[in-house]
mmCIF file of C-alpha atoms and ligand atoms in Angstrom:
data_model
loop_
_atom_site.group_PDB
_atom_site.id
_atom_site.type_symbol
_atom_site.label_atom_id
_atom_site.label_comp_id
_atom_site.label_asym_id
_atom_site.label_seq_id
_atom_site.Cartn_x
_atom_site.Cartn_y
_atom_site.Cartn_z
ATOM 1 C CA MET N 3 43.950 -3.259 52.531
ATOM 2 C CA SER N 4 44.407 -5.880 55.243
ATOM 3 C CA GLU N 5 41.976 -8.766 55.273
ATOM 4 C CA ARG N 6 38.959 -8.203 57.494
ATOM 5 C CA LYS N 7 38.715 -10.677 60.372
ATOM 6 C CA PRO N 8 35.132 -11.876 60.811
ATOM 7 C CA PRO N 9 33.761 -11.258 64.317
ATOM 8 C CA ALA N 10 33.508 -14.368 66.483
ATOM 9 C CA TRP N 11 29.874 -15.106 67.227
ATOM 10 C CA THR N 12 30.188 -17.914 69.717
ATOM 11 C CA PRO N 13 26.923 -19.004 71.298
ATOM 12 C CA SER N 14 27.049 -19.956 74.969
ATOM 13 C CA TRP N 15 25.880 -23.474 74.022
ATOM 14 C CA PRO N 16 28.005 -25.798 71.874
ATOM 15 C CA VAL N 17 25.469 -25.599 69.066
ATOM 16 C CA ALA N 18 27.696 -26.867 66.255
ATOM 17 C CA GLU N 19 28.891 -29.838 68.304
ATOM 18 C CA GLY N 20 25.312 -30.595 69.344
ATOM 19 C CA ARG N 21 24.264 -30.642 65.677
ATOM 20 C CA ASP N 22 27.230 -32.855 64.745
ATOM 21 C CA ARG N 23 26.338 -35.346 67.460
ATOM 22 C CA ASP N 24 22.623 -35.324 66.618
ATOM 23 C CA LEU N 25 21.868 -33.877 70.034
ATOM 24 C CA TYR N 26 20.355 -30.585 68.919
ATOM 25 C CA PHE N 27 16.551 -30.354 68.961
ATOM 26 C CA TYR N 28 15.922 -26.622 69.286
ATOM 27 C CA LEU N 29 14.235 -24.551 66.558
ATOM 28 C CA GLN N 30 12.597 -27.674 65.086
ATOM 29 C CA PRO N 31 9.884 -26.610 62.652
ATOM 30 C CA THR N 32 6.403 -27.802 63.570
ATOM 31 C CA GLU N 33 4.326 -28.333 60.435
ATOM 32 C CA GLY N 34 0.978 -28.498 62.162
ATOM 33 C CA TYR N 35 -0.898 -29.844 65.146
ATOM 34 C CA ALA N 36 -3.129 -32.863 65.548
ATOM 35 C CA ALA N 37 -5.824 -33.530 68.100
ATOM 36 C CA GLY N 38 -4.836 -34.769 71.543
ATOM 37 C CA ALA N 39 -1.579 -32.946 72.273
ATOM 38 C CA ARG N 40 0.151 -34.124 69.092
ATOM 39 C CA ALA N 41 2.404 -32.116 66.786
ATOM 40 C CA ARG N 42 3.622 -32.862 63.280
ATOM 41 C CA VAL N 43 7.316 -32.117 63.288
ATOM 42 C CA ALA N 44 9.420 -31.672 60.151
ATOM 43 C CA GLY N 45 11.435 -34.822 59.488
ATOM 44 C CA ALA N 46 10.022 -36.666 62.508
ATOM 45 C CA GLY N 47 6.304 -37.043 61.817
ATOM 46 C CA GLU N 48 3.632 -36.949 64.502
ATOM 47 C CA MET N 49 4.905 -36.708 68.063
ATOM 48 C CA LEU N 50 3.349 -36.674 71.509
ATOM 49 C CA MET N 51 3.831 -33.112 72.717
ATOM 50 C CA LEU N 52 5.149 -32.680 76.243
ATOM 51 C CA GLY N 53 6.975 -29.418 75.715
ATOM 52 C CA SER N 54 4.317 -26.868 74.849
ATOM 53 C CA TYR N 55 2.663 -24.163 76.939
ATOM 54 C CA SER N 56 -0.750 -24.812 75.433
ATOM 55 C CA TYR N 57 -1.949 -25.576 78.944
ATOM 56 C CA LEU N 58 -5.640 -25.512 78.091
ATOM 57 C CA GLY N 59 -5.391 -26.826 74.532
ATOM 58 C CA LEU N 60 -6.998 -23.672 73.171
ATOM 59 C CA ASN N 61 -4.834 -23.211 70.076
ATOM 60 C CA GLY N 62 -6.993 -23.910 67.026
ATOM 61 C CA HIS N 63 -10.269 -23.800 68.976
ATOM 62 C CA PRO N 64 -12.915 -22.957 66.334
ATOM 63 C CA ARG N 65 -14.253 -19.950 68.259
ATOM 64 C CA ILE N 66 -10.795 -18.455 68.602
ATOM 65 C CA THR N 67 -9.904 -19.118 64.973
ATOM 66 C CA HIS N 68 -13.228 -17.621 63.876
ATOM 67 C CA ALA N 69 -12.633 -14.493 65.998
ATOM 68 C CA ALA N 70 -9.194 -14.059 64.411
ATOM 69 C CA HIS N 71 -10.625 -14.463 60.880
ATOM 70 C CA GLU N 72 -13.370 -11.946 61.582
ATOM 71 C CA ALA N 73 -10.836 -9.447 62.897
ATOM 72 C CA ILE N 74 -8.769 -9.760 59.714
ATOM 73 C CA GLU N 75 -11.885 -9.221 57.590
ATOM 74 C CA ARG N 76 -12.768 -6.123 59.542
ATOM 75 C CA TYR N 77 -9.427 -4.468 60.344
ATOM 76 C CA GLY N 78 -6.822 -6.224 58.185
ATOM 77 C CA THR N 79 -3.606 -7.634 59.593
ATOM 78 C CA GLY N 80 -1.890 -4.589 61.076
ATOM 79 C CA THR N 81 -2.519 -1.495 63.157
ATOM 80 C CA HIS N 82 -0.243 0.969 61.368
ATOM 81 C CA GLY N 83 1.534 2.159 64.411
ATOM 82 C CA VAL N 84 1.554 2.729 68.111
ATOM 83 C CA ARG N 85 -1.435 2.620 70.419
ATOM 84 C CA LEU N 86 -1.267 6.255 71.568
ATOM 85 C CA LEU N 87 -1.567 7.663 68.063
ATOM 86 C CA ALA N 88 -3.620 5.832 65.402
ATOM 87 C CA GLY N 89 -3.020 2.233 66.536
ATOM 88 C CA THR N 90 -5.754 1.643 69.124
ATOM 89 C CA LEU N 91 -8.713 -0.519 68.048
ATOM 90 C CA ASP N 92 -11.942 -1.108 69.919
ATOM 91 C CA LEU N 93 -10.658 -4.687 70.135
ATOM 92 C CA HIS N 94 -7.697 -3.570 72.276
ATOM 93 C CA LYS N 95 -10.045 -1.804 74.668
ATOM 94 C CA ALA N 96 -12.319 -4.860 74.822
ATOM 95 C CA LEU N 97 -9.352 -7.139 75.546
ATOM 96 C CA GLU N 98 -8.060 -4.821 78.266
ATOM 97 C CA SER N 99 -11.391 -4.685 80.031
ATOM 98 C CA LYS N 100 -11.745 -8.486 79.728
ATOM 99 C CA ILE N 101 -8.297 -8.962 81.329
ATOM 100 C CA ALA N 102 -9.145 -6.456 84.077
ATOM 101 C CA SER N 103 -12.352 -8.305 84.933
ATOM 102 C CA PHE N 104 -10.574 -11.697 84.751
ATOM 103 C CA LYS N 105 -7.912 -10.483 87.192
ATOM 104 C CA GLY N 106 -10.281 -8.391 89.338
ATOM 105 C CA THR N 107 -8.536 -5.075 88.723
ATOM 106 C CA GLU N 108 -9.702 -1.612 87.683
ATOM 107 C CA ASP N 109 -7.840 -1.662 84.406
ATOM 108 C CA ALA N 110 -5.263 -3.406 82.227
ATOM 109 C CA LEU N 111 -2.878 -2.457 79.445
ATOM 110 C CA VAL N 112 -1.739 -4.719 76.611
ATOM 111 C CA PHE N 113 1.822 -4.786 75.237
ATOM 112 C CA SER N 114 3.188 -6.566 72.181
ATOM 113 C CA SER N 115 4.855 -9.290 74.286
ATOM 114 C CA GLY N 116 5.131 -10.486 77.853
ATOM 115 C CA TYR N 117 8.854 -9.772 77.737
ATOM 116 C CA LEU N 118 8.153 -6.189 76.728
ATOM 117 C CA ALA N 119 5.477 -5.815 79.416
ATOM 118 C CA ASN N 120 7.915 -6.798 82.191
ATOM 119 C CA VAL N 121 10.789 -4.684 80.923
ATOM 120 C CA SER N 122 8.669 -1.591 80.258
ATOM 121 C CA VAL N 123 6.516 -1.711 83.373
ATOM 122 C CA ILE N 124 9.408 -2.258 85.785
ATOM 123 C CA ALA N 125 11.649 0.339 84.129
ATOM 124 C CA CYS N 126 8.796 2.861 84.059
ATOM 125 C CA LEU N 127 7.403 2.431 87.573
ATOM 126 C CA PHE N 128 10.709 2.183 89.452
ATOM 127 C CA GLY N 129 13.891 4.208 89.283
ATOM 128 C CA ARG N 130 16.753 5.746 91.176
ATOM 129 C CA GLY N 131 16.078 5.778 94.927
ATOM 130 C CA ASP N 132 13.646 2.822 94.779
ATOM 131 C CA THR N 133 14.392 -0.766 95.824
ATOM 132 C CA ILE N 134 13.418 -3.838 93.788
ATOM 133 C CA ILE N 135 13.635 -7.225 95.490
ATOM 134 C CA CYS N 136 13.410 -10.258 93.195
ATOM 135 C CA ASP N 137 13.340 -13.989 93.723
ATOM 136 C CA LYS N 138 16.662 -15.468 92.523
ATOM 137 C CA LEU N 139 14.808 -17.533 89.885
ATOM 138 C CA ASP N 140 12.704 -14.725 88.404
ATOM 139 C CA HIS N 141 12.329 -14.670 84.621
ATOM 140 C CA ALA N 142 14.955 -12.931 82.483
ATOM 141 C CA SER N 143 12.495 -10.227 81.394
ATOM 142 C CA ILE N 144 12.061 -9.172 85.041
ATOM 143 C CA VAL N 145 15.819 -9.045 85.519
ATOM 144 C CA ASP N 146 16.237 -6.972 82.352
ATOM 145 C CA GLY N 147 13.525 -4.542 83.504
ATOM 146 C CA CYS N 148 15.270 -4.149 86.862
ATOM 147 C CA ALA N 149 18.616 -3.471 85.199
ATOM 148 C CA LEU N 150 17.036 -0.821 82.985
ATOM 149 C CA SER N 151 15.190 0.877 85.842
ATOM 150 C CA GLY N 152 18.234 2.273 87.685
ATOM 151 C CA ALA N 153 16.677 1.223 91.026
ATOM 152 C CA ASP N 154 18.593 -0.652 93.737
ATOM 153 C CA PHE N 155 18.110 -4.290 92.768
ATOM 154 C CA VAL N 156 18.653 -7.257 95.078
ATOM 155 C CA TYR N 157 17.710 -10.936 95.047
ATOM 156 C CA PHE N 158 16.336 -13.093 97.806
ATOM 157 C CA ARG N 159 16.876 -16.840 97.933
ATOM 158 C CA HIS N 160 14.355 -18.782 95.907
ATOM 159 C CA ASN N 161 10.977 -19.024 97.690
ATOM 160 C CA ASP N 162 12.578 -18.110 101.034
ATOM 161 C CA PRO N 163 10.371 -15.620 102.954
ATOM 162 C CA GLY N 164 12.919 -15.413 105.804
ATOM 163 C CA HIS N 165 15.542 -14.114 103.388
ATOM 164 C CA LEU N 166 12.994 -11.799 101.778
ATOM 165 C CA GLU N 167 12.351 -10.252 105.187
ATOM 166 C CA THR N 168 16.086 -9.589 105.603
ATOM 167 C CA ARG N 169 16.084 -7.825 102.232
ATOM 168 C CA LEU N 170 13.001 -5.754 103.091
ATOM 169 C CA LYS N 171 14.538 -4.683 106.399
ATOM 170 C CA ALA N 172 17.712 -3.609 104.610
ATOM 171 C CA ALA N 173 15.900 -1.608 101.895
ATOM 172 C CA ARG N 174 16.340 2.169 101.778
ATOM 173 C CA PRO N 175 13.888 3.862 104.138
ATOM 174 C CA SER N 176 12.877 6.321 101.402
ATOM 175 C CA GLY N 177 11.677 5.505 97.896
ATOM 176 C CA LYS N 178 9.272 2.823 96.701
ATOM 177 C CA ARG N 179 10.020 -0.816 97.374
ATOM 178 C CA VAL N 180 8.603 -3.692 95.405
ATOM 179 C CA VAL N 181 8.879 -7.468 95.591
ATOM 180 C CA ILE N 182 8.682 -9.177 92.193
ATOM 181 C CA VAL N 183 8.127 -12.901 91.740
ATOM 182 C CA ASP N 184 7.094 -15.363 89.061
ATOM 183 C CA ALA N 185 3.769 -16.802 90.250
ATOM 184 C CA VAL N 186 4.868 -20.152 88.796
ATOM 185 C CA PHE N 187 8.622 -20.447 88.227
ATOM 186 C CA SER N 188 9.147 -21.291 84.619
ATOM 187 C CA MET N 189 12.078 -23.690 84.994
ATOM 188 C CA ASP N 190 11.136 -25.315 88.297
ATOM 189 C CA GLY N 191 7.343 -25.343 88.154
ATOM 190 C CA ASP N 192 6.932 -24.392 91.813
ATOM 191 C CA VAL N 193 4.617 -21.666 93.077
ATOM 192 C CA ALA N 194 5.644 -18.447 94.856
ATOM 193 C CA PRO N 195 4.566 -18.359 98.541
ATOM 194 C CA LEU N 196 2.134 -15.488 98.021
ATOM 195 C CA PRO N 197 0.616 -15.442 101.538
ATOM 196 C CA GLU N 198 4.035 -14.905 103.145
ATOM 197 C CA ILE N 199 5.091 -12.382 100.495
ATOM 198 C CA VAL N 200 1.911 -10.332 100.879
ATOM 199 C CA GLY N 201 2.203 -10.450 104.694
ATOM 200 C CA LEU N 202 5.806 -9.201 104.575
ATOM 201 C CA CYS N 203 5.012 -6.481 102.048
ATOM 202 C CA ARG N 204 2.176 -5.184 104.225
ATOM 203 C CA ARG N 205 4.522 -5.138 107.209
ATOM 204 C CA TYR N 206 7.415 -3.432 105.423
ATOM 205 C CA ASP N 207 5.376 -1.216 103.125
ATOM 206 C CA GLY N 208 6.290 -2.932 99.871
ATOM 207 C CA LEU N 209 4.359 -3.358 96.639
ATOM 208 C CA VAL N 210 3.770 -6.876 95.289
ATOM 209 C CA MET N 211 4.274 -7.652 91.591
ATOM 210 C CA THR N 212 3.707 -11.090 90.040
ATOM 211 C CA ASP N 213 4.448 -12.529 86.614
ATOM 212 C CA GLU N 214 1.630 -14.921 85.730
ATOM 213 C CA ALA N 215 3.022 -16.256 82.458
ATOM 214 C CA HIS N 216 2.616 -19.871 83.655
ATOM 215 C CA SER N 217 -0.268 -19.454 86.121
ATOM 216 C CA ILE N 218 -3.031 -17.904 84.027
ATOM 217 C CA GLY N 219 -5.379 -20.726 83.065
ATOM 218 C CA VAL N 220 -3.386 -23.035 85.337
ATOM 219 C CA LEU N 221 -3.684 -21.977 88.984
ATOM 220 C CA GLY N 222 -6.989 -21.551 90.798
ATOM 221 C CA ALA N 223 -10.261 -23.405 90.392
ATOM 222 C CA THR N 224 -11.244 -21.245 87.403
ATOM 223 C CA GLY N 225 -7.724 -20.553 86.133
ATOM 224 C CA ARG N 226 -7.613 -16.939 87.284
ATOM 225 C CA GLY N 227 -4.147 -17.327 88.735
ATOM 226 C CA ILE N 228 -2.197 -17.136 91.937
ATOM 227 C CA GLU N 229 -4.604 -15.124 94.118
ATOM 228 C CA GLU N 230 -7.387 -17.600 93.374
ATOM 229 C CA HIS N 231 -5.003 -20.511 94.100
ATOM 230 C CA PHE N 232 -4.372 -19.193 97.633
ATOM 231 C CA GLY N 233 -7.936 -17.926 98.192
ATOM 232 C CA PHE N 234 -6.696 -14.337 98.362
ATOM 233 C CA PRO N 235 -8.642 -11.242 97.277
ATOM 234 C CA SER N 236 -7.589 -9.858 93.911
ATOM 235 C CA ASP N 237 -6.113 -6.708 95.481
ATOM 236 C CA ALA N 238 -3.436 -8.775 97.266
ATOM 237 C CA VAL N 239 -1.179 -8.160 94.265
ATOM 238 C CA ASP N 240 -0.589 -4.575 93.134
ATOM 239 C CA ILE N 241 0.995 -5.129 89.718
ATOM 240 C CA LYS N 242 -0.029 -8.206 87.711
ATOM 241 C CA ILE N 243 1.906 -9.093 84.591
ATOM 242 C CA GLY N 244 0.899 -11.832 82.192
ATOM 243 C CA THR N 245 1.497 -13.120 78.716
ATOM 244 C CA LEU N 246 -0.927 -13.910 75.902
ATOM 245 C CA SER N 247 1.327 -16.546 74.349
ATOM 246 C CA LYS N 248 0.949 -19.584 76.593
ATOM 247 C CA ALA N 249 -2.470 -20.735 77.868
ATOM 248 C CA ILE N 250 -3.860 -17.873 75.734
ATOM 249 C CA PRO N 251 -3.043 -18.918 72.139
ATOM 250 C CA SER N 252 -1.954 -15.563 70.781
ATOM 251 C CA VAL N 253 0.967 -13.240 71.391
ATOM 252 C CA GLY N 254 1.367 -10.186 73.599
ATOM 253 C CA GLY N 255 1.589 -9.331 77.261
ATOM 254 C CA TYR N 256 -0.383 -7.296 79.761
ATOM 255 C CA VAL N 257 -0.237 -5.482 83.050
ATOM 256 C CA ALA N 258 -3.349 -5.342 85.247
ATOM 257 C CA GLY N 259 -3.816 -3.083 88.267
ATOM 258 C CA SER N 260 -5.209 0.286 89.277
ATOM 259 C CA ARG N 261 -6.577 2.708 86.694
ATOM 260 C CA ALA N 262 -4.112 5.371 87.834
ATOM 261 C CA MET N 263 -1.193 2.985 87.243
ATOM 262 C CA CYS N 264 -2.445 1.894 83.801
ATOM 263 C CA ASP N 265 -3.041 5.524 82.761
ATOM 264 C CA PHE N 266 0.464 6.412 83.906
ATOM 265 C CA LEU N 267 1.998 3.484 82.019
ATOM 266 C CA ALA N 268 0.044 4.228 78.842
ATOM 267 C CA HIS N 269 1.666 7.658 78.743
ATOM 268 C CA GLN N 270 5.093 6.850 80.191
ATOM 269 C CA ALA N 271 6.106 3.234 79.497
ATOM 270 C CA ARG N 272 8.491 3.307 76.581
ATOM 271 C CA GLY N 273 7.687 -0.233 75.386
ATOM 272 C CA PHE N 274 4.044 0.822 75.065
ATOM 273 C CA ILE N 275 4.523 4.292 73.643
ATOM 274 C CA TYR N 276 7.217 3.481 71.121
ATOM 275 C CA SER N 277 6.213 0.040 69.859
ATOM 276 C CA GLY N 278 3.483 -1.014 67.434
ATOM 277 C CA ALA N 279 0.107 -2.206 68.706
ATOM 278 C CA LEU N 280 -0.947 -5.856 68.900
ATOM 279 C CA PRO N 281 -2.314 -6.936 65.484
ATOM 280 C CA PRO N 282 -6.099 -7.364 65.089
ATOM 281 C CA PRO N 283 -6.280 -11.186 64.739
ATOM 282 C CA GLN N 284 -4.016 -11.729 67.754
ATOM 283 C CA THR N 285 -6.041 -9.284 69.850
ATOM 284 C CA ALA N 286 -9.328 -10.932 68.866
ATOM 285 C CA ALA N 287 -7.878 -14.404 69.517
ATOM 286 C CA ALA N 288 -6.743 -13.410 73.011
ATOM 287 C CA LEU N 289 -10.136 -11.894 73.797
ATOM 288 C CA ALA N 290 -11.964 -15.027 72.641
ATOM 289 C CA ALA N 291 -9.588 -17.213 74.678
ATOM 290 C CA PHE N 292 -10.321 -15.411 77.961
ATOM 291 C CA GLU N 293 -14.025 -15.817 77.229
ATOM 292 C CA LEU N 294 -13.554 -19.540 76.572
ATOM 293 C CA ILE N 295 -11.617 -20.181 79.777
ATOM 294 C CA LEU N 296 -14.653 -18.923 81.677
ATOM 295 C CA ALA N 297 -17.219 -20.566 79.374
ATOM 296 C CA GLU N 298 -15.552 -23.997 79.419
ATOM 297 C CA PRO N 299 -14.407 -24.463 83.024
ATOM 298 C CA GLU N 300 -13.934 -28.193 82.450
ATOM 299 C CA ARG N 301 -10.653 -27.390 80.658
ATOM 300 C CA VAL N 302 -9.065 -26.113 83.866
ATOM 301 C CA LYS N 303 -10.490 -29.107 85.758
ATOM 302 C CA ARG N 304 -9.011 -31.506 83.193
ATOM 303 C CA LEU N 305 -5.660 -29.751 83.429
ATOM 304 C CA HIS N 306 -5.678 -30.023 87.228
ATOM 305 C CA ALA N 307 -6.519 -33.737 87.011
ATOM 306 C CA ASN N 308 -3.637 -34.231 84.569
ATOM 307 C CA MET N 309 -1.245 -32.277 86.779
ATOM 308 C CA ARG N 310 -2.117 -34.571 89.700
ATOM 309 C CA ALA N 311 -1.885 -37.706 87.546
ATOM 310 C CA PHE N 312 1.500 -36.755 86.086
ATOM 311 C CA ALA N 313 2.887 -35.833 89.517
ATOM 312 C CA GLY N 314 1.739 -39.264 90.778
ATOM 313 C CA LEU N 315 3.301 -41.107 87.839
ATOM 314 C CA LEU N 316 6.607 -39.291 88.319
ATOM 315 C CA ALA N 317 6.588 -39.942 92.063
ATOM 316 C CA ASP N 318 6.117 -43.673 91.371
ATOM 317 C CA SER N 319 8.916 -43.690 88.773
ATOM 318 C CA PRO N 320 12.663 -43.780 89.451
ATOM 319 C CA LEU N 321 13.064 -40.363 87.783
ATOM 320 C CA ASP N 322 14.631 -37.411 89.564
ATOM 321 C CA ALA N 323 11.596 -35.166 89.093
ATOM 322 C CA ARG N 324 10.784 -32.114 91.189
ATOM 323 C CA ARG N 325 7.515 -32.062 93.147
ATOM 324 C CA GLY N 326 4.690 -30.939 90.886
ATOM 325 C CA GLU N 327 2.776 -27.789 91.916
ATOM 326 C CA SER N 328 1.892 -26.496 88.467
ATOM 327 C CA ALA N 329 1.760 -27.819 84.901
ATOM 328 C CA ILE N 330 5.583 -27.659 84.598
ATOM 329 C CA PHE N 331 7.604 -30.684 85.711
ATOM 330 C CA PRO N 332 11.415 -30.554 85.603
ATOM 331 C CA ILE N 333 13.216 -33.894 85.368
ATOM 332 C CA VAL N 334 16.736 -33.149 86.467
ATOM 333 C CA CYS N 335 19.610 -34.684 84.486
ATOM 334 C CA GLY N 336 22.563 -32.708 85.891
ATOM 335 C CA ASP N 337 25.158 -32.256 83.177
ATOM 336 C CA ASP N 338 24.005 -30.465 79.985
ATOM 337 C CA TRP N 339 25.154 -33.318 77.730
ATOM 338 C CA ASP N 340 23.221 -35.839 79.822
ATOM 339 C CA GLY N 341 20.131 -33.671 79.396
ATOM 340 C CA TRP N 342 20.640 -33.460 75.642
ATOM 341 C CA LYS N 343 21.129 -37.239 75.400
ATOM 342 C CA LEU N 344 17.925 -37.922 77.273
ATOM 343 C CA ALA N 345 16.076 -35.386 75.111
ATOM 344 C CA ARG N 346 17.393 -37.193 72.028
ATOM 345 C CA TYR N 347 16.185 -40.547 73.369
ATOM 346 C CA CYS N 348 12.716 -39.068 73.884
ATOM 347 C CA GLN N 349 12.668 -37.344 70.494
ATOM 348 C CA LYS N 350 13.722 -40.536 68.700
ATOM 349 C CA ASN N 351 10.930 -42.368 70.521
ATOM 350 C CA GLY N 352 8.194 -39.969 69.473
ATOM 351 C CA LEU N 353 8.071 -37.777 72.590
ATOM 352 C CA TYR N 354 8.564 -34.044 72.070
ATOM 353 C CA VAL N 355 10.305 -32.736 75.171
ATOM 354 C CA GLN N 356 13.392 -30.585 75.432
ATOM 355 C CA CYS N 357 16.431 -30.089 77.601
ATOM 356 C CA ILE N 358 16.981 -26.771 79.373
ATOM 357 C CA PRO N 359 20.749 -26.416 79.866
ATOM 358 C CA HIS N 360 23.025 -23.979 81.699
ATOM 359 C CA PRO N 361 23.011 -20.922 81.725
ATOM 360 C CA VAL N 362 19.186 -20.877 81.623
ATOM 361 C CA VAL N 363 19.307 -23.018 84.780
ATOM 362 C CA PRO N 364 22.155 -23.278 87.313
ATOM 363 C CA LYS N 365 25.188 -25.317 86.238
ATOM 364 C CA GLY N 366 24.761 -29.039 86.862
ATOM 365 C CA SER N 367 20.974 -28.890 86.911
ATOM 366 C CA ALA N 368 20.131 -29.298 83.206
ATOM 367 C CA ARG N 369 16.670 -30.740 82.959
ATOM 368 C CA LEU N 370 13.963 -32.049 80.725
ATOM 369 C CA ARG N 371 11.134 -29.601 81.105
ATOM 370 C CA ALA N 372 7.864 -31.439 80.721
ATOM 371 C CA SER N 373 4.555 -29.599 80.662
ATOM 372 C CA VAL N 374 1.147 -31.199 80.784
ATOM 373 C CA THR N 375 -2.018 -29.828 79.246
ATOM 374 C CA SER N 376 -5.744 -30.425 79.503
ATOM 375 C CA GLU N 377 -5.524 -32.364 76.226
ATOM 376 C CA HIS N 378 -3.284 -35.205 77.392
ATOM 377 C CA SER N 379 -5.012 -38.502 78.069
ATOM 378 C CA GLU N 380 -3.999 -40.736 80.926
ATOM 379 C CA THR N 381 -2.411 -43.078 78.363
ATOM 380 C CA ASP N 382 -0.358 -40.170 76.964
ATOM 381 C CA LEU N 383 0.973 -39.296 80.388
ATOM 382 C CA ARG N 384 1.835 -42.924 81.150
ATOM 383 C CA GLN N 385 3.513 -43.315 77.780
ATOM 384 C CA ALA N 386 5.557 -40.145 78.350
ATOM 385 C CA VAL N 387 6.801 -41.293 81.752
ATOM 386 C CA ASP N 388 7.574 -44.753 80.315
ATOM 387 C CA ILE N 389 9.660 -43.322 77.480
ATOM 388 C CA ILE N 390 11.601 -40.966 79.765
ATOM 389 C CA THR N 391 12.152 -43.754 82.315
ATOM 390 C CA ARG N 392 13.436 -46.166 79.660
ATOM 391 C CA GLY N 393 15.782 -43.496 78.305
ATOM 392 C CA ALA N 394 16.984 -42.566 81.780
ATOM 393 C CA ALA N 395 17.698 -46.213 82.613
ATOM 394 C CA GLU N 396 19.503 -46.823 79.323
ATOM 395 C CA LEU N 397 21.666 -43.716 79.681
ATOM 396 C CA GLY N 398 22.064 -43.834 83.450
ATOM 397 C CA VAL N 399 20.856 -40.246 83.901
ATOM 398 C CA ALA N 400 17.987 -38.394 85.609
ATOM 399 C CA LEU N 401 17.480 -41.197 88.100
ATOM 400 C CA ARG N 402 16.992 -40.572 91.784
ATOM 401 C CA VAL N 403 19.860 -42.970 92.462
ATOM 402 C CA LYS N 404 22.405 -42.540 89.685
ATOM 403 C CA ARG N 405 24.063 -45.483 87.980
ATOM 404 C CA PRO N 406 27.854 -45.260 88.021
ATOM 405 C CA GLU N 407 28.562 -45.145 84.281
ATOM 406 C CA ALA N 408 26.514 -43.464 81.570
ATOM 407 C CA ALA N 409 26.375 -44.820 78.037
ATOM 408 C CA GLU N 410 26.211 -42.458 75.044
HETATM 409 N N1 PMP C 504 7.633 -14.281 81.999
HETATM 410 C C1 PMP C 504 7.814 -15.611 82.064
HETATM 411 C C2 PMP C 504 7.826 -16.270 83.408
HETATM 412 C C3 PMP C 504 7.950 -16.358 80.890
HETATM 413 O O1 PMP C 504 8.144 -17.685 80.945
HETATM 414 C C4 PMP C 504 7.910 -15.690 79.637
HETATM 415 C C5 PMP C 504 8.056 -16.457 78.334
HETATM 416 N N2 PMP C 504 9.012 -17.417 78.301
HETATM 417 C C6 PMP C 504 7.747 -14.305 79.626
HETATM 418 C C7 PMP C 504 7.593 -13.639 80.821
HETATM 419 C C8 PMP C 504 7.731 -13.544 78.341
HETATM 420 O O2 PMP C 504 6.509 -13.682 77.712
HETATM 421 P P1 PMP C 504 6.372 -13.541 76.115
HETATM 422 O O3 PMP C 504 6.718 -14.852 75.530
HETATM 423 O O4 PMP C 504 4.956 -13.145 75.924
HETATM 424 O O5 PMP C 504 7.301 -12.450 75.679
#
């Protein structure tokens, strides 16, 4: 028998070279968390965390942990199957009605991840003969849902309502049309222009769908998301997707909207029908977290103050940082290797922040993706900007005016 050639599994990033050059900081095991936005990282000790989505610092909150423990005591750790058959708990129903009231909708439906919620909802609600119009920077799970749906699928230029109008005008006259945007763009941290999008969708008879992965708990005076941020009524958005794994310290995703839509999805969306239900402790944790966001409004206020403070510090620094509109702040390095080098500088100096390279972001726009939380102190934020600025100056990267030569 001839010798079998092993298949070539070549990742799109130069992972092996990154490891060899000590420039690889993905998949680092965290061993635990400490108070005040600190993480204990294997081999590195305690670090200042500037790369987590724990926007409201709720992970480990005693009420959430207690709710998760209680749920394990009562239901165990699993659900033994899918929601439609024997997998639905009263906890799932309580979480869905909590999400619906938080988002001001008739109903909500919980999925086992935000990724699954986007893919299943889009592929179920839209199909051949319909038109889906997405912002060019929409999240991968939206793109995958569109591809699976079989609908006509076009992009409009990022946050460009004029281009969106061109796309709406060119959409098929028959069939449903929907505009899908991230409420906060996960790699750029800017906010979708909801007022213009809603206005255009009313004019051209389109549905509006938002992905609130990075806006729940972040945008709006009480953290309810993008409608609250713009002072819009909750029915401005028809289909509201969110995740339970960022500001909400659990796992899972949801869709919120009309009862008719949620009923339809519960009986038609393949990612809901054919996938196991959210486990009891995670469901109870998510439910307790929504309650806490409302019960402790100072968390959102602290986060907003930190977002403003960090934006101010970056504006006063020489760093090439994008304007801050959310809790996500990209610091643009350009070349992937420059991004990895700056990430290494930060990591070696006790700051946990990571580089997002191509193809996650367009070529030549690799960036450090910093996110602030309610738990950072002013000193933390200053220290973070100082470390990044020192690294940027030493390496000659991520500066508004670039130095000619970059040192390794
Ligand atoms: N949408 C956006 C904008 C996201 O950033 C993410 C997570 N990276 C998701 C959806 C998927 O959510 P989950 O992690 O719950 O699958």
